[in-house]
């Protein structure tokens, strides 16, 4: 805190304010929603303009892998929610364990995603590749959006995992306690957002047949 | 109640460059913004004056066509993203919002510093195109595809800069919203909050919810330039018009990011200088929210000639007219605030009055553009250029300088020379109109914008306009010179030279680091309740 | 504003006058009241202010009246615009091509011109085709403007009702010479138009290659006298060796038939040193191979 | 105007969700996932109907995540309002854009 001297106001911006950090986190999540929202808008318009092509292209995606990944994310959402419960109850060990599980699940998600991507890239569906350039009108747009949306989402998965790793570190150091667990809560909120986005990406990309 | 143990003001607590650029004090961050912003503003206006010089006569005057295109693009990018979007919130919002709420800082002081750094990085990126790569973008600040994807100039860097600047804008907005929710002084309910805070609240919501859209859109341009997939290419099922939709979904709300804080400033200046309550507090407060909300759904009025569907055009035209209503309400309430006041004519008030006049011209010319028939004729002509300079410069710009004159004694504890300030104002005001009014005229005659060269029949208005730019330069230099002189050898002022009852005037000038030396007292019966009975 | 010369001008001008009229009323009203208050309630005259919190009736009044007025403005704007999208059945159709930085017009009989000649009182529908980037077809005197979007159909129609020559301007920024992208429409009476139509295309002893260059706006970027505009000059180009950049590598190349053909069909394959990539579009579907042969033939004459 | 309780407040105390509650939430979400995949795989010829169901189920899932995992249910009502406004805004973007495109 920069000012040691002087008047201390009851509503000081330098007070620890858990509610403020949580509110800040929510507001940040709103911006994330609209960031992806822009992409969903593009998706909607292009699907409207190229309904058949999008349908055909979506058959190329692997529903099984998509479903597994959905389950992975849902479970990880639960584990981090439980980690919050644990820390609220003062059970630091369980909390950290659950956070580890969450990070592990995020890795599982990324590995599966990686295999999915490389399969597509092997086919040549990546923007700029030979096969991609010769795709029928509309299908290439689908694959562009597929890569754009899933990689932006994957970026969020990575950021989320790093965020959780920080929480683990801070919890182990004893900075996160039963009275002061906003950090865990915020990591949880962020992680749930990652899940939320996927909940919409999954049907829009894989399922709409 | 504790009292200050020291009389140091926030300038004196620490010294040295690092105590500034790593400060988390909202007042210092506000000033950091002020200095950097004014620097970029001077770059931007210099480009503006150069453009006017080129347009003095038809044919080549001082630069090549390509240079001209780059100049107006850079002018637009600087003015929009580096100057006017951050202007009032980042400078005066940062400095005064916490004080007006009766607290000592924003909710997230460190985040606040981070947004300034992001702003600086983004600005340097934008300006770096002058030096690196194939020169500044030549696309216009709208970056319309497919041209922005084809051209060889450094569009990628300009676009990334706008992306980075967007982050800064989002973080500031986020910070303000939380601050307003969490840190109001005990007893200050939302309905007792100063109107400047209200306008910042509405602005922040736009920053928060519209900026991500431009972020993702600009990323698409970058992806296009790298992979060349033809995301907006109709031959593979894309649609170039979709880009315009995405761009304006952000950029129309963005014009209210520019305008709303200015409305807040005017709502502060008028009560102070007429020494009475504001007329229609509730109407002014809620019209800000109404503008913010309705303003999200009018973006299509920039695209009336793009080949949109007929229904689309009609919907967007109606919405455009609707968004003018809350603005009209504000204007009427402001004028009514002067009624039976005890009006003290000082430079800040002159700027406020000029604001009402100039912004009305700008806004009313906006109505001409909002109507379908007339916009078909006037779209992308100098009429539009006239319109937006009136609202942005005549509106927000004048409010910015009004605020600077108003809060100058508070920030620095000194007073500039009032007479010189008045003279500068008059020159500034005249120059402004001589510069921009001919643009409306030449637009009606049919001169398109972004024209390096023009037909002979447009010569006279263009010439007058260029003369106007010289008058304006004189006024601006005189004004800034006067302020700088005031900084060095202005007379010391007390806490409250304008005799206002707003909270920021209860503390010493300049304020101490903790903002107050005694607990601030909220005025009884509302923020503008002058004791007149 | 210049006097209108089409059937739309009346509707557009009417809505302009109505909106401007209402606007002036408010602008002058607000300004006068404001100045009056500042003088009348100046602190010298009125040392003690009166607090007035607001007045509900007034708020309602100044919400409702502007609302009604803007609906009126919208209505006139809409009415002035409505006919612009309803093309009469008897309209004659002409295709307009926009490309950096030239308009060209294709008549139903296949003739291609730089400027438009139309008969008076005859609806004309223009199909707008952009070949490279966005352009906008703007005729101030007719109060019409519509964007030309590459790959998408768009149109515009008008009926001129005054004889004369009117400017056509490009109103959507399209790159370096945007402001030079001009043309004109000449409105003539029916007789003169028929005469113009039946007059055999002016026979000149122009080289067929030159005609093709003119038609396709090549000469806006390529000079014939050695000066550099946007692309390299055609003077002496044939048979010369020059440095080009291919896939990022610089190599020396002889300008021969094959190279010129490639330059026209795939202009971005080899970039002449000192020039910009991406400016010239591919003429693959626009200029036939015989025409390219003519062009090459003509280039050989430019020594 | 009185604004009692207008602000979310720490003093209100925090709700602690039980492990069991989280577990049931997950079960519900998994069930919905199975459902949406099933509709898509077996109901492929339903076409636009299956799009609607997929989006409907996704929305329900999103709400479940927000309400239970993200504690929205136990938060001050301000948060629900804000979320509602944000989502409404986004949906209106989609609606207005589709109005434009569907009438081309
Ligand atoms: C500060 C920024 C700002 C603000 C506040 C506004 C405000 C408005 N703008 Fe403007 N506008 C821009 C910045 C701004 N604009 C920019 C930068 C562009 C160009 C972008 C580009 O292409 O580069 C633009 C372009 C633009 C266009 C597109 C033109 C074109 O390209 O074809 C249109 C069309 O509808 C428009 C309309 C309006 C309207 C109706 C308002 C309204 O909000 C105005 C409301 C105000 C008033 C009405 C005046 C005050 C009221 C009274 C005096 C009372 C009487 C009123 C009534 C009876 C209603 N603007
Ligand atoms: C806040 C926003 C803002 C401001 C303040 C201005 C200010 C000015 N603008 Fe701006 N303008 C825009 C925003 C703004 N502009 C935007 C967004 C565009 C659209 C770009 C596009 O099409 O993409 C535009 C486009 C635009 C055009 C149209 C270009 C075209 O379409 O071809 C013109 C033409 O005259 C112009 C002129 C000017 C002038 C003369 C000023 C003057 O106000 C400048 C006045 C100058 C001074 C008052 C003082 C100058 C001081 C000095 C020279 C001294 C310097 C000293 C030191 C460095 C110590 N501008
Ligand atoms: Cu073509 Cu501008
Ligand atoms: Cu707008």
PDB file of C-alpha atoms and ligand atoms in Angstrom, chain B residues 451, chain C residues 99-103 134-136 170-175 177-179 181, ligand 3:
ATOM      1  CA  UNK B 451     -10.007  12.144 -51.443  1.00  0.00           C
TER       2      UNK B 451
ATOM      3  CA  UNK C  99     -11.692  -1.875 -60.561  1.00  0.00           C
ATOM      4  CA  UNK C 100      -8.723   0.022 -59.255  1.00  0.00           C
ATOM      5  CA  UNK C 101      -9.281   2.919 -60.390  1.00  0.00           C
ATOM      6  CA  UNK C 102     -11.641   3.001 -63.271  1.00  0.00           C
ATOM      7  CA  UNK C 103     -15.290   2.471 -64.028  1.00  0.00           C
ATOM      8  CA  UNK C 134     -14.851  -2.310 -52.628  1.00  0.00           C
ATOM      9  CA  UNK C 135     -15.841   0.677 -54.695  1.00  0.00           C
ATOM     10  CA  UNK C 136     -18.938   2.797 -54.608  1.00  0.00           C
ATOM     11  CA  UNK C 170     -16.011   6.546 -56.449  1.00  0.00           C
ATOM     12  CA  UNK C 171     -17.184   6.967 -52.879  1.00  0.00           C
ATOM     13  CA  UNK C 172     -15.679   3.953 -51.172  1.00  0.00           C
ATOM     14  CA  UNK C 173     -12.023   4.120 -50.365  1.00  0.00           C
ATOM     15  CA  UNK C 174     -10.233   1.739 -52.724  1.00  0.00           C
ATOM     16  CA  UNK C 175      -6.553   2.454 -52.457  1.00  0.00           C
ATOM     17  CA  UNK C 177      -5.846   6.552 -56.630  1.00  0.00           C
ATOM     18  CA  UNK C 178      -9.326   6.390 -55.108  1.00  0.00           C
ATOM     19  CA  UNK C 179      -9.828  10.087 -55.711  1.00  0.00           C
ATOM     20  CA  UNK C 181     -11.624   7.075 -59.988  1.00  0.00           C
TER      21      UNK C 181
HETATM   22 CU1  LIG E   3     -12.866   2.989 -56.333  1.00  0.00          CU
HETATM   23 CU2  LIG E   3     -12.668   4.352 -54.571  1.00  0.00          CU
END
